[in-house]
Short mmCIF file of C-alpha atoms and ligand atoms in Angstrom, two decimals:
data_model
loop_
_atom_site.label_atom_id
_atom_site.label_comp_id
_atom_site.label_asym_id
_atom_site.label_seq_id
_atom_site.Cartn_x
_atom_site.Cartn_y
_atom_site.Cartn_z
CA MET A 280 0.26 -26.63 0.87
CA THR A 281 2.41 -26.25 -2.25
CA GLU A 282 1.30 -22.80 -3.46
CA LEU A 283 1.06 -20.80 -0.26
CA PRO A 284 0.32 -17.09 -0.65
CA LEU A 285 2.79 -14.57 0.79
CA GLY A 286 1.71 -12.24 3.59
CA LEU A 287 3.64 -9.00 4.15
CA THR A 288 3.47 -6.47 6.92
CA TYR A 289 4.74 -2.95 7.54
CA ASP A 290 8.31 -3.99 8.38
CA ASP A 291 8.58 -6.13 5.25
CA VAL A 292 8.26 -3.21 2.84
CA VAL A 293 9.46 0.33 2.16
CA LEU A 294 8.22 2.99 -0.24
CA ILE A 295 10.63 3.71 -3.06
CA PRO A 296 11.48 7.44 -3.17
CA GLN A 297 10.44 9.19 -6.37
CA ARG A 298 11.24 12.45 -8.09
CA SER A 299 9.07 14.94 -6.29
CA THR A 300 7.49 18.12 -7.57
CA LEU A 301 6.48 19.18 -4.05
CA ARG A 302 8.48 22.16 -2.87
CA SER A 303 7.35 21.85 0.73
CA ARG A 304 5.65 19.25 2.88
CA SER A 305 2.86 21.75 3.47
CA GLU A 306 1.70 21.17 -0.12
CA ALA A 307 0.59 17.65 0.88
CA ASP A 308 -3.11 17.44 1.74
CA THR A 309 -3.64 14.54 4.17
CA THR A 310 -7.44 14.39 3.89
CA GLY A 311 -8.67 10.78 3.99
CA SER A 312 -11.88 8.84 4.56
CA PHE A 313 -13.31 6.95 7.50
CA SER A 314 -16.48 5.98 5.66
CA ARG A 315 -18.38 6.89 2.52
CA ARG A 316 -19.36 10.32 3.77
CA LEU A 317 -16.98 11.03 6.66
CA ARG A 318 -13.80 12.74 5.51
CA LEU A 319 -10.94 13.40 7.93
CA ARG A 320 -8.28 16.07 7.38
CA VAL A 321 -5.96 13.94 9.50
CA PRO A 322 -6.72 10.32 8.52
CA ILE A 323 -6.57 8.85 12.01
CA ALA A 324 -9.29 7.27 14.15
CA SER A 325 -8.74 6.12 17.71
CA ALA A 326 -9.40 2.48 18.58
CA ASN A 327 -12.72 1.61 20.25
CA MET A 328 -10.95 0.22 23.31
CA ASP A 329 -11.65 1.00 26.96
CA THR A 330 -8.08 2.23 27.54
CA VAL A 331 -8.10 4.43 24.43
CA THR A 332 -11.35 6.19 23.55
CA GLU A 333 -13.92 7.94 25.67
CA TRP A 334 -15.25 11.46 25.11
CA ARG A 335 -12.03 13.33 25.94
CA MET A 336 -10.04 11.44 23.32
CA SER A 337 -12.88 11.92 20.81
CA VAL A 338 -12.94 15.68 21.39
CA ALA A 339 -9.15 16.02 21.18
CA LEU A 340 -8.99 14.05 17.93
CA ALA A 341 -11.98 15.68 16.23
CA GLU A 342 -10.69 19.14 17.13
CA ARG A 343 -7.52 18.32 15.23
CA GLY A 344 -9.04 16.66 12.17
CA GLY A 345 -9.21 13.01 13.34
CA LEU A 346 -12.04 10.96 14.81
CA GLY A 347 -12.68 9.09 18.06
CA VAL A 348 -14.62 5.81 18.14
CA LEU A 349 -16.16 5.47 21.61
CA HIS A 350 -15.79 1.98 23.03
CA ARG A 351 -18.91 -0.01 23.93
CA PHE A 352 -17.89 -1.52 27.26
CA MET A 353 -20.16 0.68 29.33
CA PRO A 354 -23.92 0.86 29.85
CA ILE A 355 -25.90 2.10 26.84
CA SER A 356 -26.98 5.29 28.62
CA GLU A 357 -23.39 6.15 29.49
CA GLN A 358 -22.13 5.64 25.95
CA ALA A 359 -24.99 7.78 24.60
CA GLU A 360 -24.10 10.46 27.17
CA GLN A 361 -20.52 10.41 25.92
CA VAL A 362 -21.73 10.96 22.36
CA LEU A 363 -23.72 13.95 23.62
CA ARG A 364 -20.69 15.36 25.40
CA VAL A 365 -18.72 15.35 22.17
CA LYS A 366 -21.61 16.77 20.13
CA ARG A 367 -22.20 19.50 22.70
CA HIS A 368 -18.54 20.33 23.06
CA GLU A 369 -17.93 23.91 22.14
CA PRO A 370 -14.38 24.45 21.01
CA GLY A 371 -12.59 27.15 22.98
CA TYR A 372 -14.97 26.47 25.84
CA VAL A 373 -14.15 24.54 29.02
CA ALA A 374 -17.38 22.77 30.02
CA GLU A 375 -16.20 21.75 33.49
CA PRO A 376 -13.69 24.30 34.78
CA GLU A 377 -11.76 23.58 37.97
CA THR A 378 -13.50 25.07 41.01
CA ILE A 379 -12.87 25.58 44.72
CA GLY A 380 -14.90 26.70 47.75
CA ALA A 381 -14.41 30.17 49.24
CA ASP A 382 -13.45 28.74 52.66
CA ALA A 383 -10.54 26.65 51.36
CA THR A 384 -7.07 27.89 52.26
CA VAL A 385 -4.91 29.60 49.68
CA SER A 386 -2.30 26.88 50.09
CA ALA A 387 -4.92 24.19 49.29
CA ALA A 388 -5.85 26.22 46.21
CA ALA A 389 -2.19 26.39 45.18
CA GLU A 390 -1.92 22.62 45.49
CA ARG A 391 -5.07 22.12 43.40
CA MET A 392 -3.75 24.43 40.65
CA ARG A 393 -0.49 22.50 40.60
CA SER A 394 -2.07 19.05 40.51
CA ARG A 395 -4.72 19.98 37.91
CA ARG A 396 -2.25 22.05 35.93
CA VAL A 397 -4.49 25.11 35.66
CA SER A 398 -3.63 28.77 36.15
CA SER A 399 -6.85 29.76 37.92
CA LEU A 400 -9.74 28.35 39.93
CA LEU A 401 -13.33 29.50 39.84
CA VAL A 402 -14.73 30.00 43.31
CA VAL A 403 -18.26 28.67 43.79
CA ASP A 404 -20.73 28.14 46.63
CA GLY A 405 -22.46 24.84 47.49
CA GLU A 406 -25.02 25.39 44.72
CA GLY A 407 -22.37 26.00 42.07
CA ARG A 408 -22.97 29.77 41.97
CA LEU A 409 -20.00 31.91 41.02
CA LEU A 410 -18.37 33.81 43.92
CA GLY A 411 -15.10 34.88 42.35
CA ILE A 412 -11.93 33.81 40.60
CA LEU A 413 -8.53 32.99 42.07
CA SER A 414 -5.51 33.31 39.77
CA ARG A 415 -1.95 32.20 40.18
CA ARG A 416 -0.86 35.73 40.98
CA ASP A 417 -3.23 35.69 44.01
CA LEU A 418 -1.18 32.89 45.55
CA ARG A 419 1.45 35.13 47.18
CA PRO A 420 2.75 33.59 50.43
CA ASP A 421 0.54 34.54 53.35
CA GLY A 422 2.78 33.93 56.37
CA ASP A 423 1.05 31.28 58.50
CA GLY A 424 -0.90 29.70 55.62
CA THR A 425 -4.36 30.35 57.09
CA LEU A 426 -5.61 32.89 54.56
CA THR A 427 -8.72 31.71 52.73
CA VAL A 428 -9.59 31.84 49.07
CA ALA A 429 -12.30 34.41 49.86
CA GLN A 430 -9.65 36.81 51.13
CA ARG A 431 -7.54 36.65 47.98
CA MET A 432 -10.00 36.07 45.10
CA THR A 433 -11.31 38.69 42.72
CA PRO A 434 -14.94 38.84 43.86
CA ARG A 435 -17.99 38.24 41.67
CA ALA A 436 -18.90 41.94 41.54
CA GLN A 437 -15.70 42.70 39.65
CA LEU A 438 -16.01 39.85 37.13
CA VAL A 439 -17.15 40.10 33.54
CA THR A 440 -19.17 37.00 32.57
CA ALA A 441 -21.05 35.60 29.57
CA ARG A 442 -24.19 33.50 29.14
CA PRO A 443 -24.23 29.88 27.84
CA GLY A 444 -24.29 29.77 24.05
CA VAL A 445 -22.34 33.02 23.69
CA ALA A 446 -20.82 33.27 20.20
CA LEU A 447 -17.07 32.85 20.29
CA ASP A 448 -16.61 36.14 18.38
CA ASP A 449 -18.58 37.96 21.09
CA ALA A 450 -16.53 36.23 23.79
CA ARG A 451 -13.34 37.33 21.99
CA ALA A 452 -14.64 40.92 21.88
CA LEU A 453 -15.43 40.88 25.62
CA LEU A 454 -12.01 39.49 26.50
CA ASP A 455 -10.33 42.15 24.34
CA ARG A 456 -12.47 45.05 25.55
CA HIS A 457 -11.86 44.31 29.23
CA ARG A 458 -8.30 43.03 28.73
CA LEU A 459 -9.20 39.74 30.36
CA GLU A 460 -7.76 36.25 30.09
CA LYS A 461 -10.79 34.39 31.50
CA LEU A 462 -14.49 34.73 30.87
CA PRO A 463 -16.67 32.60 33.19
CA VAL A 464 -19.98 31.47 31.68
CA VAL A 465 -22.95 31.58 34.08
CA ASP A 466 -26.67 30.95 33.67
CA GLU A 467 -29.51 33.21 34.79
CA ARG A 468 -29.16 31.88 38.38
CA ASP A 469 -25.45 32.72 38.31
CA VAL A 470 -24.55 29.00 38.35
CA LEU A 471 -21.20 28.35 36.68
CA ARG A 472 -21.66 26.62 33.31
CA GLY A 473 -18.23 26.95 31.73
CA LEU A 474 -15.17 29.03 31.07
CA ILE A 475 -13.81 30.67 27.95
CA THR A 476 -10.11 31.51 28.00
CA ASP A 477 -7.96 33.74 25.88
CA HIS A 478 -5.48 30.87 25.57
CA ASP A 479 -8.07 28.37 24.25
CA LEU A 480 -9.47 30.86 21.75
CA ALA A 481 -5.97 31.52 20.43
CA ARG A 482 -5.38 27.77 20.06
CA LEU A 483 -8.70 27.38 18.28
CA ALA A 484 -7.64 29.86 15.63
CA GLU A 485 -4.70 27.55 14.90
CA ARG A 486 -7.06 24.59 14.32
CA PRO A 487 -9.11 25.14 11.20
CA ALA A 488 -9.00 21.44 10.29
CA ALA A 489 -11.43 20.14 12.93
CA SER A 490 -13.76 17.27 11.92
CA ARG A 491 -17.26 18.76 12.00
CA ASP A 492 -20.78 17.86 10.93
CA ALA A 493 -23.00 20.08 8.79
CA ARG A 494 -24.05 22.03 11.92
CA GLY A 495 -20.45 22.70 12.95
CA ARG A 496 -20.45 20.16 15.81
CA LEU A 497 -17.50 17.81 16.27
CA LEU A 498 -17.79 14.40 14.60
CA VAL A 499 -17.95 11.30 16.76
CA ALA A 500 -18.29 7.58 16.07
CA ALA A 501 -19.33 4.87 18.53
CA ALA A 502 -18.96 1.11 18.63
CA VAL A 503 -21.66 -1.54 19.05
CA GLY A 504 -21.38 -5.33 19.13
CA ALA A 505 -23.11 -7.92 16.96
CA VAL A 506 -25.12 -9.77 19.62
CA GLY A 507 -27.20 -8.98 22.70
CA ASP A 508 -28.33 -5.38 23.10
CA TYR A 509 -26.57 -4.05 20.00
CA ARG A 510 -29.71 -2.80 18.23
CA GLU A 511 -30.91 -0.97 21.32
CA ARG A 512 -27.42 0.47 21.76
CA ALA A 513 -27.26 1.53 18.12
CA ALA A 514 -30.63 3.29 18.42
CA ALA A 515 -29.53 5.19 21.55
CA LEU A 516 -26.25 6.25 19.95
CA VAL A 517 -27.96 7.46 16.78
CA GLU A 518 -30.52 9.32 18.88
CA ALA A 519 -27.67 11.02 20.79
CA GLY A 520 -26.17 12.20 17.50
CA ALA A 521 -23.39 9.70 16.66
CA ASP A 522 -22.17 10.34 13.12
CA ALA A 523 -21.04 6.76 12.59
CA LEU A 524 -21.67 3.37 14.17
CA VAL A 525 -18.92 0.80 14.20
CA ILE A 526 -19.97 -2.84 14.45
CA ASP A 527 -17.04 -4.29 16.29
CA ILE A 528 -16.45 -8.05 16.20
CA ALA A 529 -13.13 -9.91 16.18
CA HIS A 530 -14.10 -12.13 13.21
CA GLY A 531 -16.08 -9.74 11.05
CA HIS A 532 -16.28 -12.14 8.13
CA SER A 533 -18.98 -14.17 9.80
CA ASP A 534 -22.70 -14.72 9.34
CA LEU A 535 -23.20 -13.08 12.71
CA ALA A 536 -21.48 -9.82 11.70
CA ILE A 537 -23.17 -9.75 8.30
CA ALA A 538 -26.62 -10.24 9.83
CA ALA A 539 -25.91 -7.53 12.42
CA ALA A 540 -24.73 -5.14 9.70
CA GLU A 541 -27.87 -5.76 7.64
CA ARG A 542 -30.12 -5.16 10.65
CA VAL A 543 -28.39 -1.97 11.75
CA ARG A 544 -28.34 -0.76 8.13
CA ALA A 545 -32.09 -1.33 7.89
CA ASP A 546 -32.77 0.27 11.30
CA HIS A 547 -30.67 3.38 10.50
CA PRO A 548 -30.40 3.99 6.78
CA GLN A 549 -28.96 7.49 7.33
CA VAL A 550 -26.11 6.78 9.73
CA GLU A 551 -22.61 5.97 8.51
CA LEU A 552 -21.97 2.31 9.24
CA VAL A 553 -18.50 0.82 9.61
CA VAL A 554 -18.08 -2.92 10.11
CA GLY A 555 -15.07 -5.07 10.99
CA ASN A 556 -12.68 -6.65 11.36
CA VAL A 557 -11.77 -8.61 8.27
CA ALA A 558 -8.47 -9.38 6.54
CA THR A 559 -9.41 -10.69 3.09
CA ALA A 560 -10.92 -9.44 -0.15
CA GLU A 561 -13.94 -11.72 0.29
CA GLY A 562 -14.51 -10.39 3.80
CA ALA A 563 -14.37 -6.78 2.64
CA ARG A 564 -16.77 -7.43 -0.25
CA ASP A 565 -19.27 -9.28 1.94
CA LEU A 566 -19.37 -6.47 4.50
CA ALA A 567 -19.79 -3.80 1.81
CA ALA A 568 -22.62 -5.88 0.32
CA ALA A 569 -24.24 -6.05 3.76
CA GLY A 570 -24.40 -2.24 3.81
CA ALA A 571 -21.08 -1.13 5.32
CA ASP A 572 -19.96 2.42 4.46
CA GLY A 573 -16.47 1.59 5.71
CA VAL A 574 -14.65 -1.68 6.38
CA LYS A 575 -12.24 -2.13 9.26
CA VAL A 576 -9.29 -4.32 8.34
CA GLY A 577 -6.91 -6.09 10.70
CA VAL A 578 -6.90 -9.56 12.22
CA GLY A 579 -4.08 -9.87 14.70
CA PRO A 580 -1.70 -6.94 13.98
CA GLY A 581 -2.52 -4.90 17.12
CA ALA A 582 0.08 -4.21 19.80
CA ALA A 583 -2.01 -5.91 22.50
CA CYS A 584 -3.31 -8.73 20.27
CA THR A 585 -2.45 -12.37 20.63
CA THR A 586 -4.96 -13.73 18.11
CA ARG A 587 -2.25 -15.08 15.83
CA LEU A 588 -0.60 -16.85 18.77
CA VAL A 589 -3.82 -18.17 20.27
CA ALA A 590 -5.87 -18.96 17.17
CA GLY A 591 -3.11 -19.20 14.57
CA ALA A 592 -5.28 -17.03 12.32
CA GLY A 593 -4.74 -13.64 10.70
CA VAL A 594 -3.13 -11.93 7.72
CA PRO A 595 -0.04 -9.69 7.89
CA GLN A 596 -1.37 -6.16 7.72
CA ILE A 597 0.05 -4.68 4.49
CA THR A 598 -1.26 -7.66 2.53
CA ALA A 599 -4.64 -7.49 4.29
CA VAL A 600 -5.08 -3.73 3.70
CA SER A 601 -3.98 -3.95 0.10
CA ALA A 602 -6.23 -6.96 -0.69
CA CYS A 603 -9.29 -5.34 0.92
CA ALA A 604 -8.67 -1.95 -0.72
CA ARG A 605 -8.35 -3.61 -4.12
CA ALA A 606 -11.54 -5.58 -3.51
CA LEU A 607 -13.42 -2.34 -2.80
CA ALA A 608 -11.70 -0.24 -5.49
CA ASP A 609 -14.84 -0.09 -7.64
CA THR A 610 -16.94 1.15 -4.71
CA ASP A 611 -16.63 4.31 -2.61
CA VAL A 612 -16.29 2.27 0.60
CA PRO A 613 -12.93 3.00 2.26
CA VAL A 614 -10.78 0.59 4.21
CA ILE A 615 -9.68 1.48 7.73
CA ALA A 616 -6.27 -0.03 8.50
CA ASP A 617 -6.77 -1.13 12.11
CA GLY A 618 -3.86 -2.13 14.34
CA GLY A 619 -0.11 -2.44 14.20
CA ILE A 620 0.72 1.22 13.45
CA ARG A 621 3.80 2.02 15.54
CA ASN A 622 5.04 5.19 13.85
CA SER A 623 4.25 7.62 11.04
CA GLY A 624 6.12 5.40 8.56
CA ASP A 625 3.60 2.61 9.15
CA LEU A 626 0.79 5.14 8.65
CA VAL A 627 2.20 6.23 5.28
CA LYS A 628 2.55 2.59 4.20
CA ALA A 629 -1.05 1.77 5.24
CA LEU A 630 -2.44 4.69 3.25
CA ALA A 631 -0.18 3.95 0.28
CA ALA A 632 -1.44 0.35 0.34
CA GLY A 633 -4.96 1.68 -0.12
CA ALA A 634 -6.43 2.55 3.29
CA GLY A 635 -8.67 5.62 3.61
CA CYS A 636 -7.46 6.13 7.19
CA ALA A 637 -5.86 4.23 10.05
CA MET A 638 -7.19 3.18 13.43
CA ILE A 639 -4.70 3.46 16.28
CA GLY A 640 -4.71 2.14 19.84
CA HIS A 641 -1.28 1.67 21.36
CA LEU A 642 0.20 4.96 20.14
CA LEU A 643 -2.68 6.97 21.65
CA ALA A 644 -3.07 4.97 24.87
CA GLY A 645 -0.28 6.82 26.68
CA THR A 646 -1.76 10.27 26.15
CA GLU A 647 -3.38 12.61 28.65
CA GLU A 648 -6.76 12.15 26.96
CA SER A 649 -6.94 8.36 27.10
CA PRO A 650 -9.16 6.86 29.83
CA GLY A 651 -6.51 4.29 30.83
CA GLU A 652 -5.46 4.24 34.46
CA THR A 653 -2.19 6.08 35.26
CA VAL A 654 0.46 4.17 37.20
CA VAL A 655 3.75 5.55 38.52
CA ARG A 656 6.77 3.27 38.82
CA GLY A 657 10.36 4.34 39.49
CA GLY A 658 9.33 7.98 39.10
CA GLN A 659 8.00 7.33 35.56
CA ARG A 660 4.35 7.72 34.57
CA TYR A 661 2.66 4.96 32.57
CA LYS A 662 -0.87 4.33 31.41
CA VAL A 663 -2.53 0.96 31.27
CA TYR A 664 -3.29 -0.40 27.78
CA ARG A 665 -5.09 -3.67 27.26
CA GLY A 666 -6.49 -5.70 24.42
CA MET A 667 -10.28 -5.89 24.52
CA ALA A 668 -10.04 -9.68 24.36
CA SER A 669 -7.57 -9.80 27.27
CA ARG A 670 -8.51 -11.44 30.54
CA ALA A 671 -8.20 -8.09 32.33
CA ALA A 672 -10.71 -6.42 29.97
CA ALA A 673 -13.08 -9.38 30.31
CA ARG A 674 -12.89 -9.17 34.11
CA ALA A 675 -13.69 -5.46 34.05
CA ARG A 676 -16.72 -6.15 31.85
CA TRP A 677 -17.99 -8.94 34.06
CA GLN A 678 -17.51 -6.88 37.16
CA ARG A 679 -20.10 -4.53 35.71
CA GLU A 680 -22.42 -7.15 34.23
CA HIS A 681 -22.29 -10.01 36.76
CA ASP A 682 -22.27 -8.24 40.07
CA GLY A 683 -21.59 -10.72 42.93
CA GLU A 684 -20.68 -13.75 40.78
CA ASP A 685 -17.38 -15.62 40.99
CA LEU A 686 -15.26 -13.75 38.44
CA ASP A 687 -12.40 -16.25 38.61
CA GLU A 688 -14.69 -19.03 37.54
CA LEU A 689 -16.00 -16.95 34.66
CA ALA A 690 -12.43 -16.12 33.69
CA LEU A 691 -11.60 -19.79 33.29
CA ALA A 692 -14.34 -20.13 30.70
CA VAL A 693 -12.64 -17.90 28.09
CA THR A 694 -9.39 -18.06 26.21
CA PRO A 695 -7.96 -14.54 26.01
CA GLU A 696 -6.70 -13.20 22.67
CA GLY A 697 -5.08 -10.08 24.03
CA VAL A 698 -2.76 -8.86 26.78
CA GLU A 699 -2.69 -6.09 29.33
CA THR A 700 0.37 -3.90 29.42
CA VAL A 701 1.48 -0.36 30.24
CA VAL A 702 2.75 2.32 27.89
CA PRO A 703 4.88 5.33 28.83
CA PHE A 704 2.95 8.55 29.42
CA ARG A 705 3.23 10.62 26.25
CA GLY A 706 1.58 13.97 27.02
CA PRO A 707 -1.26 15.47 25.00
CA VAL A 708 -2.67 13.65 21.99
CA ALA A 709 -2.08 16.84 19.97
CA ASP A 710 1.68 16.16 20.05
CA ILE A 711 1.26 12.60 18.74
CA LEU A 712 -1.09 13.73 15.98
CA ARG A 713 1.26 16.53 14.94
CA ASP A 714 4.14 14.07 14.59
CA LEU A 715 2.04 11.50 12.73
CA ALA A 716 0.63 14.11 10.33
CA GLY A 717 4.10 15.63 9.81
CA GLY A 718 5.56 12.21 9.01
CA LEU A 719 2.68 11.48 6.66
CA ARG A 720 3.31 14.71 4.73
CA SER A 721 6.97 13.81 4.49
CA GLY A 722 6.11 10.33 3.18
CA MET A 723 3.74 11.86 0.62
CA SER A 724 6.48 14.15 -0.58
CA TYR A 725 8.84 11.13 -1.07
CA CYS A 726 6.11 9.62 -3.26
CA ASN A 727 5.42 12.86 -5.16
CA ALA A 728 1.86 12.90 -3.85
CA ARG A 729 -0.22 15.99 -3.05
CA THR A 730 -3.26 13.95 -2.00
CA LEU A 731 -3.88 10.49 -0.60
CA ASP A 732 -5.33 9.43 -3.98
CA GLU A 733 -2.01 10.39 -5.56
CA LEU A 734 -0.15 8.55 -2.80
CA ARG A 735 -2.09 5.36 -3.59
CA ALA A 736 -1.61 5.79 -7.33
CA ASN A 737 2.11 6.66 -7.18
CA ALA A 738 3.28 4.36 -4.39
CA ARG A 739 5.88 1.81 -5.37
CA PHE A 740 6.65 -0.67 -2.63
CA MET A 741 9.87 -2.66 -2.30
CA ARG A 742 10.07 -5.81 -0.26
CA ILE A 743 13.07 -5.74 2.07
CA THR A 744 15.14 -8.24 4.00
CA GLU A 745 15.54 -8.44 7.76
CA ALA A 746 18.98 -6.80 7.32
CA GLY A 747 17.29 -3.98 5.39
CA ARG A 748 14.75 -3.50 8.15
CA ARG A 749 17.47 -3.36 10.80
CA GLU A 750 19.41 -0.85 8.71
CA GLY A 751 16.40 1.47 8.84
CA LEU A 752 16.39 1.58 12.63
CA PRO A 753 18.67 3.94 14.52
CA HIS A 754 21.84 1.93 15.06
CA GLY A 755 25.09 2.36 16.93
CA LEU A 756 22.98 4.47 19.30
CA GLU A 757 21.32 1.81 21.41
CA ALA A 758 20.16 4.28 24.06
CA LEU A 759 17.99 6.06 21.50
CA LEU A 760 15.90 2.99 20.69
CA THR A 761 12.76 3.97 22.51
CA ALA A 762 9.46 2.32 23.25
CA SER A 763 7.94 4.11 20.27
CA ALA A 764 10.18 2.14 17.90
CA GLU A 765 9.29 -1.19 19.49
CA PRO A 766 6.00 -1.19 21.43
CA ALA A 767 6.08 -2.61 24.90
CA ALA A 768 4.15 -5.86 24.96
CA ALA A 769 5.12 -7.42 28.24
CA PRO A 770 2.36 -8.41 30.64
CA LEU A 771 1.51 -5.64 33.07
CA ASP A 772 2.73 -7.62 36.09
CA GLU A 773 6.12 -8.16 34.50
CA LEU A 774 6.59 -4.50 33.63
CA LEU A 775 5.65 -3.32 37.08
CA ARG A 776 7.75 -5.84 38.95
P1 LIG B 88 -2.77 -0.97 17.96
O1 LIG B 88 -1.62 -1.74 17.40
O2 LIG B 88 -2.89 0.38 17.37
O3 LIG B 88 -4.07 -1.82 17.54
O4 LIG B 88 -2.75 -0.96 19.44
C1 LIG B 88 -5.37 -1.47 17.97
C2 LIG B 88 -6.34 -2.53 17.49
O5 LIG B 88 -6.08 -3.79 18.09
C3 LIG B 88 -7.26 -4.60 18.02
N1 LIG B 88 -7.49 -5.21 19.32
C4 LIG B 88 -7.32 -6.52 19.61
N2 LIG B 88 -6.97 -7.56 18.82
N3 LIG B 88 -7.08 -9.01 20.70
C5 LIG B 88 -6.86 -8.81 19.37
O6 LIG B 88 -6.55 -9.76 18.66
C6 LIG B 88 -7.43 -8.02 21.56
O7 LIG B 88 -7.59 -8.22 22.75
C7 LIG B 88 -7.57 -6.71 20.97
N4 LIG B 88 -7.92 -5.50 21.49
C8 LIG B 88 -7.86 -4.62 20.46
C9 LIG B 88 -8.39 -3.67 17.63
O8 LIG B 88 -8.69 -3.91 16.27
C10 LIG B 88 -7.79 -2.30 17.87
O9 LIG B 88 -8.40 -1.29 17.13
#
């Protein structure tokens, strides 16, 4: 116990500003790596947690240059279906537009538009066939409120439509030629299959950085475990088109994880394979030797983690990332800094310490696209966020797997290493990504770095004191200290009381 090593985390260090040759933040290229062959223009992956990543989060991230890692706490067929949904997603194309029946009242339609936050509804019959479209301007008051959608909609005969698979350029031309805002997509039986909107196409043009495979489809990764049905799951996910598999185990530096990595590597030599989590140089090297194309690093830094409290084990995250990145420096296997990122400053520090990208849970859990349940308290919207080793997550899993058994008894058999909490609703994930990427560019400019390689090479860290850390927080303005500066980590019950 005499020569104990020092472990540092994000709050213990700052990056020393350097003379910069960058004239604008836009000169900084944020492209990073998730694995050997998967490059991300925005070096952010979402955590494979059941309150963070399902297909909506994956689509939203990949469209903006990041990557979603689908969680594995669902049946194999459902996870494979989610991979397919991302791979089939056509940008600028709404696969499941909001619909309404022709007999509904106009006031019910108005309520639906408000609650779903859409500006039109497609009117369909019981078989899903297109009957018309109802726009916001058709919602004029109708006196006694008994008018039906059929009486106000623009009927099918007057609509211009397209067929599934229409090229986006052709859709654009149709919208322009007919001065339309919406182009319903119908099949040969006139069944509604999607919607292309002027608004979405315009947004698409602003998003050239999307993460795509060689065929232009969005990238998606998916998690598997290291025991039980993991090989069957891996096979189904690869078959569905997953670009990367993530072997997800709390203590990744274990014989179990290494054996699982070797088996999955042998079963699927072509797929990108990420394995984790580890926190030491030896762990990173062993996983790379077992065939990992990317190594996930982080034992205990996550916002909903209690591993360090429960097991007393872990490594502060800056030290862990830096040690693992150095251990893999002579390979092309990147490190994914997983957990503990609370703001763009932490992201810059993780990448400067050697990570190829960061994995984020808490910061993304409050977004529209996360699958977490929404709760409203005191007029504020929150979303549930829970550690995957929390009792609540375990209960949800058992509910699915052990139908009819005494869940309380099962619950007593495990010691949780995570908590359940709520995070404030934060709007679309696009806003969070924009702020994180903007902060990253700023950090790169302070380090005179045009690329993440330059950031790593140029970065000079300084260790700071607790007084130094406090100085860096907004002060004298207590009201401005928000949840984003200090993540909420109270148990759900306490927060909702
Ligand atoms: P953030 O801080 O971004 O971290 O929310 C997300 C990461 O936290 C890890 N994770 C857990 N760690 N117990 C743990 O010790 C848990 O219950 C748990 N759930 C998630 C995971 O690595 C995730 O990506």
